[in-house]
Coordinates of C-alpha atoms and ligand atoms in Angstrom, one line a residue:
M1 CA -1.4 26.3 2.1
V2 CA -3.6 27.4 5.1
I3 CA -6.2 24.7 5.5
H4 CA -9.4 27.0 6.3
T5 CA -12.8 25.2 8.6
Y6 CA -15.8 26.8 9.0
G7 CA -18.8 25.6 10.8
H8 CA -17.7 22.3 11.8
S9 CA -14.5 20.8 13.2
R10 CA -12.9 17.9 10.2
T11 CA -9.7 19.6 10.0
Y12 CA -7.8 16.2 10.7
E13 CA -9.5 14.3 7.9
M14 CA -9.2 17.8 5.6
E15 CA -5.4 17.6 6.1
A16 CA -5.2 13.6 5.6
L17 CA -6.6 14.5 2.1
L18 CA -4.5 17.2 1.5
K19 CA -1.5 14.8 2.5
L20 CA -2.4 13.3 -0.6
F21 CA -1.3 16.2 -3.0
R22 CA 1.0 17.4 -0.5
P23 CA 2.7 14.7 1.5
A24 CA 5.8 16.9 3.0
E25 CA 4.1 20.1 3.8
K26 CA 3.5 21.6 7.1
F27 CA 0.0 23.1 6.7
A28 CA -1.1 26.5 8.6
F29 CA -4.9 26.8 9.9
S30 CA -7.7 29.0 10.2
T31 CA -11.3 29.0 11.5
E32 CA -12.5 32.7 10.8
P33 CA -15.2 33.2 8.9
Q34 CA -14.3 33.9 5.7
P35 CA -11.4 31.8 3.5
P36 CA -8.2 33.2 4.9
F37 CA -6.0 35.8 2.4
A38 CA -3.2 33.6 1.6
D39 CA -1.9 32.3 -2.0
E40 CA -3.1 28.9 -1.7
Y41 CA -5.3 27.4 0.6
F42 CA -8.1 25.0 1.0
S43 CA -11.7 25.7 2.4
A44 CA -14.5 23.8 3.9
M45 CA -16.9 26.0 5.3
L46 CA -20.3 24.6 6.4
L47 CA -23.5 27.1 6.7
P48 CA -27.0 27.7 7.4
A49 CA -29.5 27.1 5.1
E50 CA -33.3 27.7 4.5
D51 CA -33.6 23.7 4.7
G52 CA -30.7 22.4 6.4
Q53 CA -26.8 23.2 5.2
R54 CA -24.8 24.6 3.1
L55 CA -21.2 23.6 2.4
S56 CA -19.2 25.3 0.5
C57 CA -15.5 24.5 -0.7
T58 CA -12.6 26.4 -2.3
V59 CA -9.3 25.3 -3.3
K60 CA -6.4 28.0 -4.5
I61 CA -3.5 26.6 -5.8
G62 CA -0.9 28.7 -7.7
G63 CA -2.9 31.6 -8.5
E64 CA -6.2 29.9 -9.6
T65 CA -9.1 29.1 -7.5
R66 CA -11.8 26.3 -7.7
S67 CA -15.0 26.3 -5.4
S68 CA -17.9 23.8 -5.1
E69 CA -21.1 23.8 -3.2
K70 CA -23.5 21.2 -2.0
N71 CA -26.9 21.4 -0.1
L72 CA -26.9 19.0 2.6
P73 CA -29.7 17.6 5.7
P74 CA -29.2 19.7 8.7
D75 CA -27.8 16.7 10.6
I76 CA -25.4 14.3 9.3
P77 CA -22.8 12.0 11.0
N78 CA -19.1 13.1 10.7
N79 CA -18.5 9.8 8.6
I80 CA -21.2 11.6 6.0
L81 CA -19.7 14.9 6.3
D82 CA -16.1 13.5 5.1
R83 CA -17.2 11.8 2.4
E84 CA -19.1 15.3 1.2
I85 CA -16.2 17.1 2.2
S86 CA -14.0 15.3 0.2
G87 CA -16.3 14.7 -2.5
L88 CA -16.0 18.8 -3.4
L89 CA -12.9 19.1 -2.9
Y90 CA -10.5 16.2 -3.9
P91 CA -12.0 16.7 -8.1
M92 CA -10.9 19.9 -7.6
L93 CA -7.5 18.8 -5.8
C94 CA -6.9 16.5 -8.6
D95 CA -7.8 19.5 -10.9
L96 CA -5.1 22.4 -9.5
T97 CA -2.4 20.1 -9.2
G98 CA -2.9 17.3 -12.3
L99 CA -2.3 14.5 -9.7
R100 CA -4.8 11.2 -9.5
P101 CA -3.6 9.7 -6.4
A102 CA -4.3 5.5 -7.4
W103 CA -6.6 4.8 -4.3
G104 CA -8.5 7.9 -4.7
M105 CA -9.9 10.1 -2.0
L106 CA -9.4 7.4 0.2
T107 CA -7.1 8.1 3.2
G108 CA -5.9 6.1 6.4
I109 CA -5.1 2.0 6.3
R110 CA -7.3 -0.9 5.0
P111 CA -9.1 0.0 2.1
V112 CA -10.0 -3.5 1.4
N113 CA -11.8 -3.1 4.7
L114 CA -14.2 -0.7 3.2
L115 CA -14.8 -2.6 0.1
R116 CA -16.0 -5.6 2.0
K117 CA -18.7 -3.3 4.1
F118 CA -19.6 -2.1 0.8
A119 CA -20.1 -5.2 -0.4
E120 CA -21.7 -6.5 2.6
R121 CA -24.2 -3.7 2.9
T122 CA -25.2 -3.5 -1.0
G123 CA -25.1 -7.3 -1.0
S124 CA -22.9 -7.1 -4.5
I125 CA -18.9 -7.3 -4.7
E126 CA -19.9 -5.6 -8.1
Q127 CA -21.9 -2.9 -6.8
A128 CA -18.7 -2.5 -4.0
K129 CA -16.4 -1.9 -6.7
D130 CA -18.5 0.6 -8.7
D131 CA -18.7 2.1 -5.6
F132 CA -14.8 2.1 -5.1
R133 CA -14.5 3.6 -8.6
N134 CA -17.1 6.2 -9.0
I135 CA -17.7 7.2 -5.5
W136 CA -14.0 7.5 -4.2
H137 CA -12.2 7.7 -7.0
V138 CA -10.3 4.6 -6.7
T139 CA -8.4 3.5 -9.7
E140 CA -9.4 0.3 -11.9
E141 CA -6.5 -1.0 -11.0
K142 CA -6.3 -0.8 -7.2
T143 CA -9.9 -1.4 -7.1
Q144 CA -9.0 -4.9 -8.8
L145 CA -6.0 -5.7 -6.2
A146 CA -8.4 -4.7 -3.2
A147 CA -11.5 -7.4 -5.0
K148 CA -8.6 -10.3 -5.1
I149 CA -7.3 -9.4 -1.6
L150 CA -11.0 -9.2 -0.1
A151 CA -11.5 -12.6 -1.9
V152 CA -8.4 -14.4 -0.6
Q153 CA -9.3 -12.6 3.3
Q154 CA -13.1 -14.0 2.9
P155 CA -12.9 -17.6 3.4
I156 CA -10.3 -17.1 6.7
L157 CA -13.1 -14.3 8.2
S158 CA -15.8 -17.2 7.6
A159 CA -13.9 -19.8 9.0
A160 CA -13.7 -17.7 12.6
P161 CA -15.4 -19.8 15.2
K162 CA -18.7 -18.5 16.2
G163 CA -18.0 -17.0 19.8
S164 CA -14.8 -16.5 19.2
V165 CA -12.5 -12.8 19.3
A166 CA -9.6 -11.3 18.2
V167 CA -7.6 -9.5 20.5
Y168 CA -5.6 -6.6 19.1
V169 CA -3.1 -4.4 21.3
S170 CA -1.7 -1.1 20.5
I171 CA 1.7 0.0 21.3
P172 CA 2.2 3.7 20.3
F173 CA 5.7 4.0 20.4
C174 CA 8.4 4.2 17.5
P175 CA 12.0 4.6 17.3
T176 CA 11.4 7.9 15.5
R177 CA 8.1 9.3 13.8
C178 CA 7.7 9.6 10.1
K179 CA 6.2 13.0 8.8
Y180 CA 3.3 11.4 6.7
C181 CA 2.4 9.0 9.7
S182 CA -1.6 9.3 10.5
F183 CA -1.1 6.3 13.5
V184 CA -1.4 7.1 17.2
S185 CA 2.2 7.0 18.0
N186 CA 5.3 8.8 19.8
S187 CA 8.8 8.4 18.9
V188 CA 10.3 6.6 22.1
S189 CA 13.5 9.2 22.2
Q190 CA 10.9 12.1 23.0
M191 CA 8.3 10.1 24.9
G192 CA 10.0 7.2 26.5
R193 CA 9.5 8.3 30.0
L194 CA 5.7 7.2 29.3
V195 CA 6.5 3.7 28.5
D196 CA 5.9 2.6 31.7
D197 CA 2.7 4.2 32.6
Y198 CA 1.7 2.5 29.4
Y199 CA 2.7 -1.2 30.8
A200 CA 0.4 -0.4 33.9
C201 CA -2.6 0.2 32.3
L202 CA -2.2 -2.5 29.3
A203 CA -2.1 -4.8 32.1
K204 CA -5.1 -3.9 33.6
E205 CA -6.8 -3.9 30.4
I206 CA -5.2 -7.3 29.3
D207 CA -6.5 -8.5 32.7
L208 CA -10.1 -6.9 32.5
V209 CA -9.9 -8.1 28.8
G210 CA -9.1 -11.7 29.6
N211 CA -12.2 -11.2 32.7
I212 CA -14.4 -11.0 29.9
V213 CA -13.1 -13.8 27.7
Q214 CA -13.4 -15.7 30.5
D215 CA -16.8 -14.7 32.2
Y216 CA -18.7 -14.6 28.5
G217 CA -17.5 -18.3 27.6
L218 CA -15.5 -16.7 24.7
T219 CA -12.5 -18.4 22.5
V220 CA -9.7 -16.2 21.4
D221 CA -9.2 -16.7 17.6
S222 CA -6.3 -14.1 16.8
I223 CA -4.0 -11.8 18.9
Y224 CA -2.0 -8.8 17.1
I225 CA 0.0 -6.2 18.2
G226 CA 0.4 -3.3 16.4
G227 CA 1.1 0.2 16.8
G228 CA 3.1 1.8 16.2
T229 CA 6.1 -0.4 15.8
P230 CA 5.8 -2.6 19.4
T231 CA 9.4 -4.0 18.6
A232 CA 10.7 -0.2 19.5
I233 CA 10.1 -0.8 22.9
D234 CA 10.5 -4.3 25.2
L235 CA 7.8 -6.7 25.3
Y236 CA 8.6 -9.2 27.8
Q237 CA 5.8 -7.6 30.3
P238 CA 3.2 -7.3 27.7
L239 CA 3.7 -11.0 26.2
D240 CA 3.6 -12.5 29.5
W241 CA 0.5 -10.7 30.5
L242 CA -1.2 -11.9 26.6
H243 CA 0.2 -15.3 27.3
R244 CA -1.7 -15.5 30.9
N245 CA -5.2 -14.4 29.8
F246 CA -5.3 -15.4 26.3
V247 CA -3.1 -17.9 24.8
N248 CA -2.8 -20.6 27.6
G249 CA -5.8 -23.8 26.3
Q250 CA -6.7 -21.2 23.7
P251 CA -7.0 -22.1 19.7
L252 CA -5.5 -19.5 18.3
R253 CA -5.4 -19.4 14.2
E254 CA -3.0 -16.0 14.3
F255 CA -0.4 -14.1 16.4
T256 CA 1.3 -11.5 15.0
I257 CA 3.9 -9.0 15.8
E258 CA 4.3 -5.8 14.3
A259 CA 7.9 -5.4 13.3
G260 CA 7.7 -2.2 10.6
R261 CA 11.0 -0.7 11.5
P262 CA 13.9 -2.8 9.9
D263 CA 15.9 -0.8 13.1
T264 CA 14.2 -2.2 15.8
I265 CA 14.4 -6.1 14.8
T266 CA 17.5 -7.7 15.3
R267 CA 17.8 -7.3 19.1
V268 CA 14.4 -7.9 19.9
R269 CA 14.0 -10.8 17.6
R270 CA 17.0 -12.6 19.9
R271 CA 14.7 -11.4 22.8
L272 CA 11.7 -13.0 21.2
R273 CA 12.9 -16.3 20.4
K274 CA 14.6 -16.6 24.0
W275 CA 11.0 -15.8 25.4
S276 CA 9.3 -18.6 22.9
I277 CA 11.8 -21.0 24.1
M278 CA 11.2 -20.5 28.1
R279 CA 7.1 -20.5 27.4
R280 CA 8.1 -24.0 25.7
K281 CA 9.9 -25.4 28.9
R282 CA 7.2 -24.4 30.6
Ligands
SF4_1 S1 7.0 3.6 12.1 FE1 5.2 3.5 11.4 S2 3.7 4.0 13.1 FE2 5.9 4.8 13.2 S3 5.8 6.8 12.8 FE3 6.7 5.6 11.2 S4 5.0 4.9 10.1 FE4 4.0 5.7 11.9

């Protein structure tokens, strides 16, 4: 399948949408002024129009072609353009493949965050759920699930003390790279040489953020180490830096380390237990 873009650069977002239907496929790419001569392609062209722009989308799969167009204002932000492109392409993909992804045309992570933002914007959870179903094509079951999770999250989010911040640390390394993954990450076997440089940058950044927290009199409510797979590398040093800058004397409500890959857990678990025992003794 060829992913064709012209007049814009939303290739990554289009690829993420297409992966909902073709998760294991490797795609080719084209940016020519016309859709490619290919058996299968997925095209979005943004063309000048009299009073703005014209978005023209086409999908060709299994010898069948579907097309759709829409007029757009001259300048629209990328996130709106993404939604417009997906809004045209998604129904055609469903039609031609017979598939209907449970989370509709949502890609990436944290759909509940999106539902929360809709609810905050419209002031109504019912309206937000309608948007989920009607604009994003999320199924009823998943819409209800997201709303249920939001109801659990909301009191915890609201309980965050005034002037508190959440610290997130990204560890962009994994034992190997999963094909479907959209996170920024590199396999340790291929890019392990970058770990030391990454530690050096992380140390600086943690110190800088630690100074900001102190200077502005903020408190740290939670620390989350995500990735990637944080447990794929040695976490002694980052944990020390975090402890020095953010843990001492802070009213932390959460300290999380993602350990999504079982093949990284056993050895690191022992190390982290040792680390926490050492800390308790100090
Ligand atoms: S382990 Fe997780 S973060 Fe790493 S490549 Fe796989 S899905 Fe992505």
